[in-house]
Amino acid sequence: MILIQGKGVSKGVEQGTLYFYERPDSTIIKGSKLGPEAEKERFANAQTVSIDQLHALAEKCLEEAGEETAILFETHAMFIEDDDYVECVLNAIEEESCTAEYAVNQAGEQFAEMFASMDDAYMQARAADIKDISRRLLDNLMGIVPGGIASEEPVILAADDLAPSETLQLDKSKILGFVTQEGSGNSHTAILARTMGIPAICGTGSALGRSYHGRQAYIDGETGEVFIEPDALTLAALKEKHDKQLEMKQLYETMKGLEDVTLDGKNVMLYCNIGSPEDLSAVINNDGQGIGLFRSEFLYLGASDYPTEDEQFEAYKAVAAAMKGKRVIIRTLDIGADKQVDYFEMKKEENPAMGVRAIRICLNRPEVFRTQLRALYRASAYGKVAIMFPMITSVWEVKECKRACQKVMAELESEGIPFNKDTEIGIMIETPASVFVADALAKEVDFFSVGTNDLTQYTLACDRQANDLGKFFDPHHPAVLRALKMAADAAHEAGIWIGICGELGADPDLLPTFLALGIDELSVSPTSVLPLRAELRKSIAKTCTLEMLDC
Ligand code: PEP
Ligand code: MG
C-alpha cells in the first residue's frame, strides 16, 4: 500500500482508477514533416472520426434534448464533407506543404469570415458552426480528447493543478474525485468538487507522481489521504466510512421539502452557489431554495471570444426560468487573479489578486459591462433575477454600477424589450474596505453577500491559492468574524438583508455564530444544503452567542 498525504478539501470516500490529466497542446505548426499525402490521409481520418462523433451526438440529443439540436449535429457532420471546404483544406496541404491542422484552421477561419460578412443574420450566425466544426477536426487531428478524459469508466482525476478554464471543459460524468499536487481549499477545483458532491484532495506535492496513472486508489476527502492499492485493514476501514457516508446521505434525504428554520422560528434562506447552468440539477436535487451566487464568469472562461449578449441571455434565462420564481443572484463577471481569459488581453500584473479584476474590469470596459447587464436585465423578465457586483471597495463604484444599470434599463425600455425594473441589486462584501464603509454601501443596495474566500485573503493578507500557508489562512480568525459582524450590523441598520456566499457559509461549526449575527442567507454548494438544514432545524437562535469573535 502507498499512502500519500494531501489536504482534504471536499469530503467523501471514493474508489477508482487514478487518471492523470494530460494538458492538451493545441499549438498549430505550419510546416509538415510528413508530406502532403500523409497529411491528406490524416485529414481523411479526422473527418471519419469527427463524423462518427457527430452522429453519436445527434443520436444522444434525439433521446435527451429533442430534434432541433440533433439536426444541428447532423448538419455539422454534412459540412465536414462539403466539397468547397474539403477542397480548400486539400489545396492548402498540397500547395503550402503544410500540416492538416494548419490547413483546417485556415479553411475554418476563411469560411467563418465569409459567413460572418453575409447580410442575412441567419447566415452570419453560421460562422460559429464553422468554427465549431473546425475545432472538432483540429481536436481529432491533435489527439485532444473531448472532455479531457480518455476512459470509458469514471476515474479519480489527478493533475498538477487545474485552471478554472480547464475544469470547465472536463466531462464531469467521468469524474469520481479529484487529487491535485497544488491548489487549496479555495481553488476552483475544490469548489467544483463540493458542487458535485465528490471528494477532492489538493496539495499532495510531487508525492503524487504520474507513475501512478492507472493504479487503483481510494481517496478520503476528509483526511486528505490517497491510498494506492490499500491493504486489507485499511480497505475495511475505508469501506466502513463509505457506508456511513451513504447512511448520512439517506438521512439528509429526509430533509427535502422541509422549511429552513430554527426550533425557535428564525428563518435562514439556504441557497446554492453554482458555476454554470449544468449545476442546476444539483440545486434541484438538493432542494436549494434559491441561487445565492451564480459565478457568471464560466461563460467567459469557457469561450474563445467575448460571449455575445444573446449567448449570455440564454444562459441566465435558463437558470432564472428553471428556478421558477425563486431568487437567482447572478454575479457580474469576476475575471482576473486566478481566472484569466486570453481574449481579455489583460496586462501581466505582479500581483493580480490586487490588480484589475472583477468590477474594476467592468468599470474600465463599459462595453463589456453593458453587454452583460443587458443580458441580465433581459433575463429578469423570466424569473426572480438579482444582480450582484464583486470586489467592491468604494461607494462611487456602486453608484457607477447603478448608473450603468439605469442606462441599460432605459435602452431596453426604448427598444420595447421586457425586463423587471425592480431587479434587486446587491454587492459582495469581500474586501476590508467594503466592511469599513458598509454603512454607506448599505444605503445604496438591496442586499449584501459576504465573500469569505476573498475577505479572508485580504483581511489576513494570505493568498487564497497558496497551499503552504497552513494555519495562517484561517477563515475562523476573529478578524474575519468581526468583519462579518460589522457588515451584518450595517446591513440590518439600513434595513437590508445579508448573506454569506463564501465557503465559510457551509461550516456547520459556525452556524451558531451566524445565527447570533442574524445572517439572513447562506449560499453554499448544493450538496451542503441538506446537512445545513438538518443542523439549522436543531438550533435555537436565541441561545446562540458570539463566542467565536473573542480573541
Ligand atoms: C468569495 O470570495 O468568497 C466568493 C464567493 O467569490 P469567489 O470565490 O468566486 O472569488
Ligand atoms: Mg471572491
PDB file of N, CA, C and O in Angstrom, residues 36-98:
ATOM      1  N   PRO A  36       2.562  15.902 -48.182  1.00  0.00           N
ATOM      2  CA  PRO A  36       1.141  16.094 -48.482  1.00  0.00           C
ATOM      3  C   PRO A  36       0.296  14.831 -48.431  1.00  0.00           C
ATOM      4  O   PRO A  36      -0.817  14.854 -47.911  1.00  0.00           O
ATOM      5  N   GLU A  37       0.811  13.708 -48.932  1.00  0.00           N
ATOM      6  CA  GLU A  37      -0.049  12.507 -48.977  1.00  0.00           C
ATOM      7  C   GLU A  37      -0.426  12.058 -47.566  1.00  0.00           C
ATOM      8  O   GLU A  37      -1.593  11.766 -47.283  1.00  0.00           O
ATOM      9  N   ALA A  38       0.586  12.033 -46.682  1.00  0.00           N
ATOM     10  CA  ALA A  38       0.316  11.611 -45.299  1.00  0.00           C
ATOM     11  C   ALA A  38      -0.614  12.593 -44.605  1.00  0.00           C
ATOM     12  O   ALA A  38      -1.498  12.196 -43.842  1.00  0.00           O
ATOM     13  N   GLU A  39      -0.457  13.891 -44.886  1.00  0.00           N
ATOM     14  CA  GLU A  39      -1.323  14.894 -44.239  1.00  0.00           C
ATOM     15  C   GLU A  39      -2.770  14.745 -44.722  1.00  0.00           C
ATOM     16  O   GLU A  39      -3.707  14.880 -43.952  1.00  0.00           O
ATOM     17  N   LYS A  40      -2.909  14.436 -46.027  1.00  0.00           N
ATOM     18  CA  LYS A  40      -4.275  14.247 -46.559  1.00  0.00           C
ATOM     19  C   LYS A  40      -4.932  13.047 -45.888  1.00  0.00           C
ATOM     20  O   LYS A  40      -6.122  13.042 -45.597  1.00  0.00           O
ATOM     21  N   GLU A  41      -4.132  12.005 -45.664  1.00  0.00           N
ATOM     22  CA  GLU A  41      -4.674  10.820 -45.014  1.00  0.00           C
ATOM     23  C   GLU A  41      -5.079  11.142 -43.571  1.00  0.00           C
ATOM     24  O   GLU A  41      -6.133  10.695 -43.093  1.00  0.00           O
ATOM     25  N   ARG A  42      -4.240  11.926 -42.892  1.00  0.00           N
ATOM     26  CA  ARG A  42      -4.572  12.317 -41.513  1.00  0.00           C
ATOM     27  C   ARG A  42      -5.894  13.096 -41.503  1.00  0.00           C
ATOM     28  O   ARG A  42      -6.738  12.907 -40.644  1.00  0.00           O
ATOM     29  N   PHE A  43      -6.051  13.981 -42.503  1.00  0.00           N
ATOM     30  CA  PHE A  43      -7.287  14.767 -42.584  1.00  0.00           C
ATOM     31  C   PHE A  43      -8.487  13.837 -42.800  1.00  0.00           C
ATOM     32  O   PHE A  43      -9.526  13.964 -42.134  1.00  0.00           O
ATOM     33  N   ALA A  44      -8.312  12.867 -43.711  1.00  0.00           N
ATOM     34  CA  ALA A  44      -9.422  11.944 -44.001  1.00  0.00           C
ATOM     35  C   ALA A  44      -9.816  11.168 -42.735  1.00  0.00           C
ATOM     36  O   ALA A  44     -11.002  10.979 -42.447  1.00  0.00           O
ATOM     37  N   ASN A  45      -8.796  10.743 -41.972  1.00  0.00           N
ATOM     38  CA  ASN A  45      -9.095  10.012 -40.727  1.00  0.00           C
ATOM     39  C   ASN A  45      -9.849  10.897 -39.742  1.00  0.00           C
ATOM     40  O   ASN A  45     -10.813  10.459 -39.107  1.00  0.00           O
ATOM     41  N   ALA A  46      -9.382  12.147 -39.615  1.00  0.00           N
ATOM     42  CA  ALA A  46     -10.043  13.075 -38.678  1.00  0.00           C
ATOM     43  C   ALA A  46     -11.484  13.320 -39.114  1.00  0.00           C
ATOM     44  O   ALA A  46     -12.388  13.452 -38.274  1.00  0.00           O
ATOM     45  N   GLN A  47     -11.692  13.364 -40.458  1.00  0.00           N
ATOM     46  CA  GLN A  47     -13.073  13.539 -40.968  1.00  0.00           C
ATOM     47  C   GLN A  47     -13.950  12.371 -40.493  1.00  0.00           C
ATOM     48  O   GLN A  47     -15.040  12.576 -39.973  1.00  0.00           O
ATOM     49  N   THR A  48     -13.428  11.140 -40.686  1.00  0.00           N
ATOM     50  CA  THR A  48     -14.222   9.960 -40.319  1.00  0.00           C
ATOM     51  C   THR A  48     -14.556   9.968 -38.830  1.00  0.00           C
ATOM     52  O   THR A  48     -15.713   9.769 -38.438  1.00  0.00           O
ATOM     53  N   VAL A  49     -13.534  10.213 -37.998  1.00  0.00           N
ATOM     54  CA  VAL A  49     -13.770  10.195 -36.551  1.00  0.00           C
ATOM     55  C   VAL A  49     -14.781  11.274 -36.169  1.00  0.00           C
ATOM     56  O   VAL A  49     -15.721  11.041 -35.393  1.00  0.00           O
ATOM     57  N   SER A  50     -14.604  12.490 -36.743  1.00  0.00           N
ATOM     58  CA  SER A  50     -15.497  13.607 -36.388  1.00  0.00           C
ATOM     59  C   SER A  50     -16.935  13.302 -36.791  1.00  0.00           C
ATOM     60  O   SER A  50     -17.874  13.574 -36.032  1.00  0.00           O
ATOM     61  N   ILE A  51     -17.093  12.730 -37.991  1.00  0.00           N
ATOM     62  CA  ILE A  51     -18.457  12.421 -38.458  1.00  0.00           C
ATOM     63  C   ILE A  51     -19.100  11.379 -37.540  1.00  0.00           C
ATOM     64  O   ILE A  51     -20.254  11.514 -37.141  1.00  0.00           O
ATOM     65  N   ASP A  52     -18.321  10.371 -37.153  1.00  0.00           N
ATOM     66  CA  ASP A  52     -18.856   9.348 -36.229  1.00  0.00           C
ATOM     67  C   ASP A  52     -19.284   9.990 -34.909  1.00  0.00           C
ATOM     68  O   ASP A  52     -20.354   9.691 -34.376  1.00  0.00           O
ATOM     69  N   GLN A  53     -18.421  10.884 -34.389  1.00  0.00           N
ATOM     70  CA  GLN A  53     -18.757  11.555 -33.114  1.00  0.00           C
ATOM     71  C   GLN A  53     -20.051  12.346 -33.257  1.00  0.00           C
ATOM     72  O   GLN A  53     -20.911  12.324 -32.373  1.00  0.00           O
ATOM     73  N   LEU A  54     -20.190  13.050 -34.390  1.00  0.00           N
ATOM     74  CA  LEU A  54     -21.370  13.899 -34.576  1.00  0.00           C
ATOM     75  C   LEU A  54     -22.645  13.067 -34.713  1.00  0.00           C
ATOM     76  O   LEU A  54     -23.687  13.435 -34.174  1.00  0.00           O
ATOM     77  N   HIS A  55     -22.532  11.920 -35.405  1.00  0.00           N
ATOM     78  CA  HIS A  55     -23.715  11.048 -35.496  1.00  0.00           C
ATOM     79  C   HIS A  55     -24.108  10.562 -34.105  1.00  0.00           C
ATOM     80  O   HIS A  55     -25.290  10.529 -33.757  1.00  0.00           O
ATOM     81  N   ALA A  56     -23.090  10.190 -33.301  1.00  0.00           N
ATOM     82  CA  ALA A  56     -23.381   9.693 -31.942  1.00  0.00           C
ATOM     83  C   ALA A  56     -24.029  10.798 -31.106  1.00  0.00           C
ATOM     84  O   ALA A  56     -24.993  10.556 -30.372  1.00  0.00           O
ATOM     85  N   LEU A  57     -23.502  12.022 -31.253  1.00  0.00           N
ATOM     86  CA  LEU A  57     -24.072  13.150 -30.502  1.00  0.00           C
ATOM     87  C   LEU A  57     -25.519  13.418 -30.922  1.00  0.00           C
ATOM     88  O   LEU A  57     -26.384  13.684 -30.087  1.00  0.00           O
ATOM     89  N   ALA A  58     -25.752  13.336 -32.231  1.00  0.00           N
ATOM     90  CA  ALA A  58     -27.104  13.579 -32.745  1.00  0.00           C
ATOM     91  C   ALA A  58     -28.077  12.555 -32.163  1.00  0.00           C
ATOM     92  O   ALA A  58     -29.190  12.892 -31.751  1.00  0.00           O
ATOM     93  N   GLU A  59     -27.611  11.293 -32.112  1.00  0.00           N
ATOM     94  CA  GLU A  59     -28.475  10.234 -31.563  1.00  0.00           C
ATOM     95  C   GLU A  59     -28.808  10.487 -30.099  1.00  0.00           C
ATOM     96  O   GLU A  59     -29.943  10.364 -29.669  1.00  0.00           O
ATOM     97  N   LYS A  60     -27.757  10.890 -29.345  1.00  0.00           N
ATOM     98  CA  LYS A  60     -27.930  11.155 -27.911  1.00  0.00           C
ATOM     99  C   LYS A  60     -28.920  12.310 -27.715  1.00  0.00           C
ATOM    100  O   LYS A  60     -29.793  12.268 -26.862  1.00  0.00           O
ATOM    101  N   CYS A  61     -28.764  13.343 -28.572  1.00  0.00           N
ATOM    102  CA  CYS A  61     -29.634  14.519 -28.455  1.00  0.00           C
ATOM    103  C   CYS A  61     -31.083  14.166 -28.755  1.00  0.00           C
ATOM    104  O   CYS A  61     -31.998  14.697 -28.132  1.00  0.00           O
ATOM    105  N   LEU A  62     -31.253  13.299 -29.740  1.00  0.00           N
ATOM    106  CA  LEU A  62     -32.604  12.912 -30.128  1.00  0.00           C
ATOM    107  C   LEU A  62     -33.342  12.315 -28.922  1.00  0.00           C
ATOM    108  O   LEU A  62     -34.522  12.566 -28.715  1.00  0.00           O
ATOM    109  N   GLU A  63     -32.567  11.550 -28.111  1.00  0.00           N
ATOM    110  CA  GLU A  63     -33.184  10.938 -26.918  1.00  0.00           C
ATOM    111  C   GLU A  63     -33.371  11.951 -25.797  1.00  0.00           C
ATOM    112  O   GLU A  63     -34.359  11.938 -25.095  1.00  0.00           O
ATOM    113  N   GLU A  64     -32.368  12.863 -25.635  1.00  0.00           N
ATOM    114  CA  GLU A  64     -32.370  13.702 -24.428  1.00  0.00           C
ATOM    115  C   GLU A  64     -32.820  15.138 -24.639  1.00  0.00           C
ATOM    116  O   GLU A  64     -33.422  15.736 -23.758  1.00  0.00           O
ATOM    117  N   ALA A  65     -32.479  15.729 -25.801  1.00  0.00           N
ATOM    118  CA  ALA A  65     -32.712  17.174 -25.923  1.00  0.00           C
ATOM    119  C   ALA A  65     -33.675  17.546 -27.038  1.00  0.00           C
ATOM    120  O   ALA A  65     -34.037  18.705 -27.190  1.00  0.00           O
ATOM    121  N   GLY A  66     -34.064  16.592 -27.844  1.00  0.00           N
ATOM    122  CA  GLY A  66     -35.020  16.906 -28.903  1.00  0.00           C
ATOM    123  C   GLY A  66     -34.379  17.034 -30.267  1.00  0.00           C
ATOM    124  O   GLY A  66     -33.161  17.084 -30.415  1.00  0.00           O
ATOM    125  N   GLU A  67     -35.255  17.137 -31.258  1.00  0.00           N
ATOM    126  CA  GLU A  67     -34.842  17.025 -32.651  1.00  0.00           C
ATOM    127  C   GLU A  67     -33.972  18.190 -33.140  1.00  0.00           C
ATOM    128  O   GLU A  67     -33.037  17.998 -33.905  1.00  0.00           O
ATOM    129  N   GLU A  68     -34.287  19.394 -32.631  1.00  0.00           N
ATOM    130  CA  GLU A  68     -33.615  20.599 -33.148  1.00  0.00           C
ATOM    131  C   GLU A  68     -32.096  20.516 -32.999  1.00  0.00           C
ATOM    132  O   GLU A  68     -31.344  20.759 -33.940  1.00  0.00           O
ATOM    133  N   THR A  69     -31.643  20.133 -31.798  1.00  0.00           N
ATOM    134  CA  THR A  69     -30.194  20.040 -31.563  1.00  0.00           C
ATOM    135  C   THR A  69     -29.614  18.868 -32.334  1.00  0.00           C
ATOM    136  O   THR A  69     -28.486  18.941 -32.844  1.00  0.00           O
ATOM    137  N   ALA A  70     -30.376  17.788 -32.436  1.00  0.00           N
ATOM    138  CA  ALA A  70     -29.896  16.614 -33.176  1.00  0.00           C
ATOM    139  C   ALA A  70     -29.632  17.002 -34.633  1.00  0.00           C
ATOM    140  O   ALA A  70     -28.601  16.637 -35.207  1.00  0.00           O
ATOM    141  N   ILE A  71     -30.539  17.789 -35.209  1.00  0.00           N
ATOM    142  CA  ILE A  71     -30.375  18.211 -36.618  1.00  0.00           C
ATOM    143  C   ILE A  71     -29.109  19.055 -36.762  1.00  0.00           C
ATOM    144  O   ILE A  71     -28.372  18.944 -37.740  1.00  0.00           O
ATOM    145  N   LEU A  72     -28.836  19.867 -35.740  1.00  0.00           N
ATOM    146  CA  LEU A  72     -27.641  20.715 -35.793  1.00  0.00           C
ATOM    147  C   LEU A  72     -26.389  19.852 -35.940  1.00  0.00           C
ATOM    148  O   LEU A  72     -25.524  20.114 -36.791  1.00  0.00           O
ATOM    149  N   PHE A  73     -26.301  18.771 -35.155  1.00  0.00           N
ATOM    150  CA  PHE A  73     -25.115  17.918 -35.238  1.00  0.00           C
ATOM    151  C   PHE A  73     -25.054  17.182 -36.581  1.00  0.00           C
ATOM    152  O   PHE A  73     -23.984  16.990 -37.138  1.00  0.00           O
ATOM    153  N   GLU A  74     -26.213  16.792 -37.095  1.00  0.00           N
ATOM    154  CA  GLU A  74     -26.222  16.127 -38.409  1.00  0.00           C
ATOM    155  C   GLU A  74     -25.739  17.100 -39.487  1.00  0.00           C
ATOM    156  O   GLU A  74     -25.024  16.720 -40.412  1.00  0.00           O
ATOM    157  N   THR A  75     -26.128  18.368 -39.347  1.00  0.00           N
ATOM    158  CA  THR A  75     -25.696  19.381 -40.325  1.00  0.00           C
ATOM    159  C   THR A  75     -24.181  19.574 -40.234  1.00  0.00           C
ATOM    160  O   THR A  75     -23.496  19.699 -41.253  1.00  0.00           O
ATOM    161  N   HIS A  76     -23.664  19.568 -39.006  1.00  0.00           N
ATOM    162  CA  HIS A  76     -22.210  19.687 -38.838  1.00  0.00           C
ATOM    163  C   HIS A  76     -21.507  18.517 -39.544  1.00  0.00           C
ATOM    164  O   HIS A  76     -20.495  18.701 -40.210  1.00  0.00           O
ATOM    165  N   ALA A  77     -22.074  17.314 -39.366  1.00  0.00           N
ATOM    166  CA  ALA A  77     -21.465  16.125 -39.978  1.00  0.00           C
ATOM    167  C   ALA A  77     -21.434  16.273 -41.501  1.00  0.00           C
ATOM    168  O   ALA A  77     -20.449  15.931 -42.157  1.00  0.00           O
ATOM    169  N   MET A  78     -22.526  16.835 -42.060  1.00  0.00           N
ATOM    170  CA  MET A  78     -22.578  17.010 -43.517  1.00  0.00           C
ATOM    171  C   MET A  78     -21.544  18.026 -43.978  1.00  0.00           C
ATOM    172  O   MET A  78     -20.878  17.861 -44.991  1.00  0.00           O
ATOM    173  N   PHE A  79     -21.382  19.091 -43.181  1.00  0.00           N
ATOM    174  CA  PHE A  79     -20.465  20.153 -43.608  1.00  0.00           C
ATOM    175  C   PHE A  79     -19.027  19.649 -43.678  1.00  0.00           C
ATOM    176  O   PHE A  79     -18.240  20.096 -44.520  1.00  0.00           O
ATOM    177  N   ILE A  80     -18.675  18.690 -42.826  1.00  0.00           N
ATOM    178  CA  ILE A  80     -17.305  18.162 -42.808  1.00  0.00           C
ATOM    179  C   ILE A  80     -16.933  17.564 -44.172  1.00  0.00           C
ATOM    180  O   ILE A  80     -15.789  17.494 -44.553  1.00  0.00           O
ATOM    181  N   GLU A  81     -17.979  17.173 -44.931  1.00  0.00           N
ATOM    182  CA  GLU A  81     -17.705  16.600 -46.257  1.00  0.00           C
ATOM    183  C   GLU A  81     -18.043  17.574 -47.379  1.00  0.00           C
ATOM    184  O   GLU A  81     -18.059  17.207 -48.558  1.00  0.00           O
ATOM    185  N   ASP A  82     -18.338  18.811 -47.018  1.00  0.00           N
ATOM    186  CA  ASP A  82     -18.691  19.817 -48.022  1.00  0.00           C
ATOM    187  C   ASP A  82     -17.542  19.980 -49.032  1.00  0.00           C
ATOM    188  O   ASP A  82     -16.370  20.149 -48.650  1.00  0.00           O
ATOM    189  N   ASP A  83     -17.877  19.922 -50.327  1.00  0.00           N
ATOM    190  CA  ASP A  83     -16.846  19.921 -51.379  1.00  0.00           C
ATOM    191  C   ASP A  83     -15.926  21.128 -51.290  1.00  0.00           C
ATOM    192  O   ASP A  83     -14.708  21.000 -51.387  1.00  0.00           O
ATOM    193  N   ASP A  84     -16.525  22.326 -51.135  1.00  0.00           N
ATOM    194  CA  ASP A  84     -15.702  23.546 -51.134  1.00  0.00           C
ATOM    195  C   ASP A  84     -14.745  23.566 -49.944  1.00  0.00           C
ATOM    196  O   ASP A  84     -13.584  23.936 -50.073  1.00  0.00           O
ATOM    197  N   TYR A  85     -15.276  23.166 -48.782  1.00  0.00           N
ATOM    198  CA  TYR A  85     -14.462  23.187 -47.562  1.00  0.00           C
ATOM    199  C   TYR A  85     -13.308  22.187 -47.695  1.00  0.00           C
ATOM    200  O   TYR A  85     -12.140  22.501 -47.448  1.00  0.00           O
ATOM    201  N   VAL A  86     -13.659  20.973 -48.136  1.00  0.00           N
ATOM    202  CA  VAL A  86     -12.638  19.920 -48.269  1.00  0.00           C
ATOM    203  C   VAL A  86     -11.579  20.342 -49.290  1.00  0.00           C
ATOM    204  O   VAL A  86     -10.375  20.190 -49.069  1.00  0.00           O
ATOM    205  N   GLU A  87     -12.034  20.918 -50.400  1.00  0.00           N
ATOM    206  CA  GLU A  87     -11.103  21.347 -51.443  1.00  0.00           C
ATOM    207  C   GLU A  87     -10.133  22.396 -50.886  1.00  0.00           C
ATOM    208  O   GLU A  87      -8.931  22.362 -51.166  1.00  0.00           O
ATOM    209  N   CYS A  88     -10.685  23.304 -50.095  1.00  0.00           N
ATOM    210  CA  CYS A  88      -9.874  24.360 -49.505  1.00  0.00           C
ATOM    211  C   CYS A  88      -8.766  23.760 -48.617  1.00  0.00           C
ATOM    212  O   CYS A  88      -7.611  24.169 -48.673  1.00  0.00           O
ATOM    213  N   VAL A  89      -9.133  22.738 -47.832  1.00  0.00           N
ATOM    214  CA  VAL A  89      -8.144  22.094 -46.949  1.00  0.00           C
ATOM    215  C   VAL A  89      -7.101  21.363 -47.792  1.00  0.00           C
ATOM    216  O   VAL A  89      -5.889  21.547 -47.612  1.00  0.00           O
ATOM    217  N   LEU A  90      -7.575  20.559 -48.746  1.00  0.00           N
ATOM    218  CA  LEU A  90      -6.635  19.739 -49.530  1.00  0.00           C
ATOM    219  C   LEU A  90      -5.701  20.604 -50.368  1.00  0.00           C
ATOM    220  O   LEU A  90      -4.505  20.320 -50.493  1.00  0.00           O
ATOM    221  N   ASN A  91      -6.239  21.685 -50.937  1.00  0.00           N
ATOM    222  CA  ASN A  91      -5.381  22.585 -51.725  1.00  0.00           C
ATOM    223  C   ASN A  91      -4.277  23.173 -50.864  1.00  0.00           C
ATOM    224  O   ASN A  91      -3.124  23.257 -51.296  1.00  0.00           O
ATOM    225  N   ALA A  92      -4.632  23.587 -49.657  1.00  0.00           N
ATOM    226  CA  ALA A  92      -3.615  24.187 -48.778  1.00  0.00           C
ATOM    227  C   ALA A  92      -2.521  23.167 -48.465  1.00  0.00           C
ATOM    228  O   ALA A  92      -1.328  23.486 -48.499  1.00  0.00           O
ATOM    229  N   ILE A  93      -2.939  21.930 -48.184  1.00  0.00           N
ATOM    230  CA  ILE A  93      -1.945  20.879 -47.858  1.00  0.00           C
ATOM    231  C   ILE A  93      -0.987  20.695 -49.043  1.00  0.00           C
ATOM    232  O   ILE A  93       0.229  20.596 -48.888  1.00  0.00           O
ATOM    233  N   GLU A  94      -1.561  20.671 -50.230  1.00  0.00           N
ATOM    234  CA  GLU A  94      -0.778  20.431 -51.442  1.00  0.00           C
ATOM    235  C   GLU A  94       0.133  21.625 -51.758  1.00  0.00           C
ATOM    236  O   GLU A  94       1.334  21.474 -51.930  1.00  0.00           O
ATOM    237  N   GLU A  95      -0.495  22.800 -51.780  1.00  0.00           N
ATOM    238  CA  GLU A  95       0.241  23.981 -52.259  1.00  0.00           C
ATOM    239  C   GLU A  95       1.193  24.566 -51.229  1.00  0.00           C
ATOM    240  O   GLU A  95       2.219  25.132 -51.571  1.00  0.00           O
ATOM    241  N   GLU A  96       0.832  24.472 -49.948  1.00  0.00           N
ATOM    242  CA  GLU A  96       1.684  25.118 -48.934  1.00  0.00           C
ATOM    243  C   GLU A  96       2.543  24.122 -48.165  1.00  0.00           C
ATOM    244  O   GLU A  96       3.243  24.500 -47.222  1.00  0.00           O
ATOM    245  N   SER A  97       2.465  22.845 -48.547  1.00  0.00           N
ATOM    246  CA  SER A  97       3.188  21.782 -47.829  1.00  0.00           C
ATOM    247  C   SER A  97       2.997  21.907 -46.320  1.00  0.00           C
ATOM    248  O   SER A  97       3.947  21.811 -45.535  1.00  0.00           O
ATOM    249  N   CYS A  98       1.756  22.198 -45.942  1.00  0.00           N
ATOM    250  CA  CYS A  98       1.500  22.452 -44.514  1.00  0.00           C
ATOM    251  C   CYS A  98       0.878  21.217 -43.847  1.00  0.00           C
ATOM    252  O   CYS A  98       0.496  20.251 -44.516  1.00  0.00           O
TER     253      CYS A  98
END
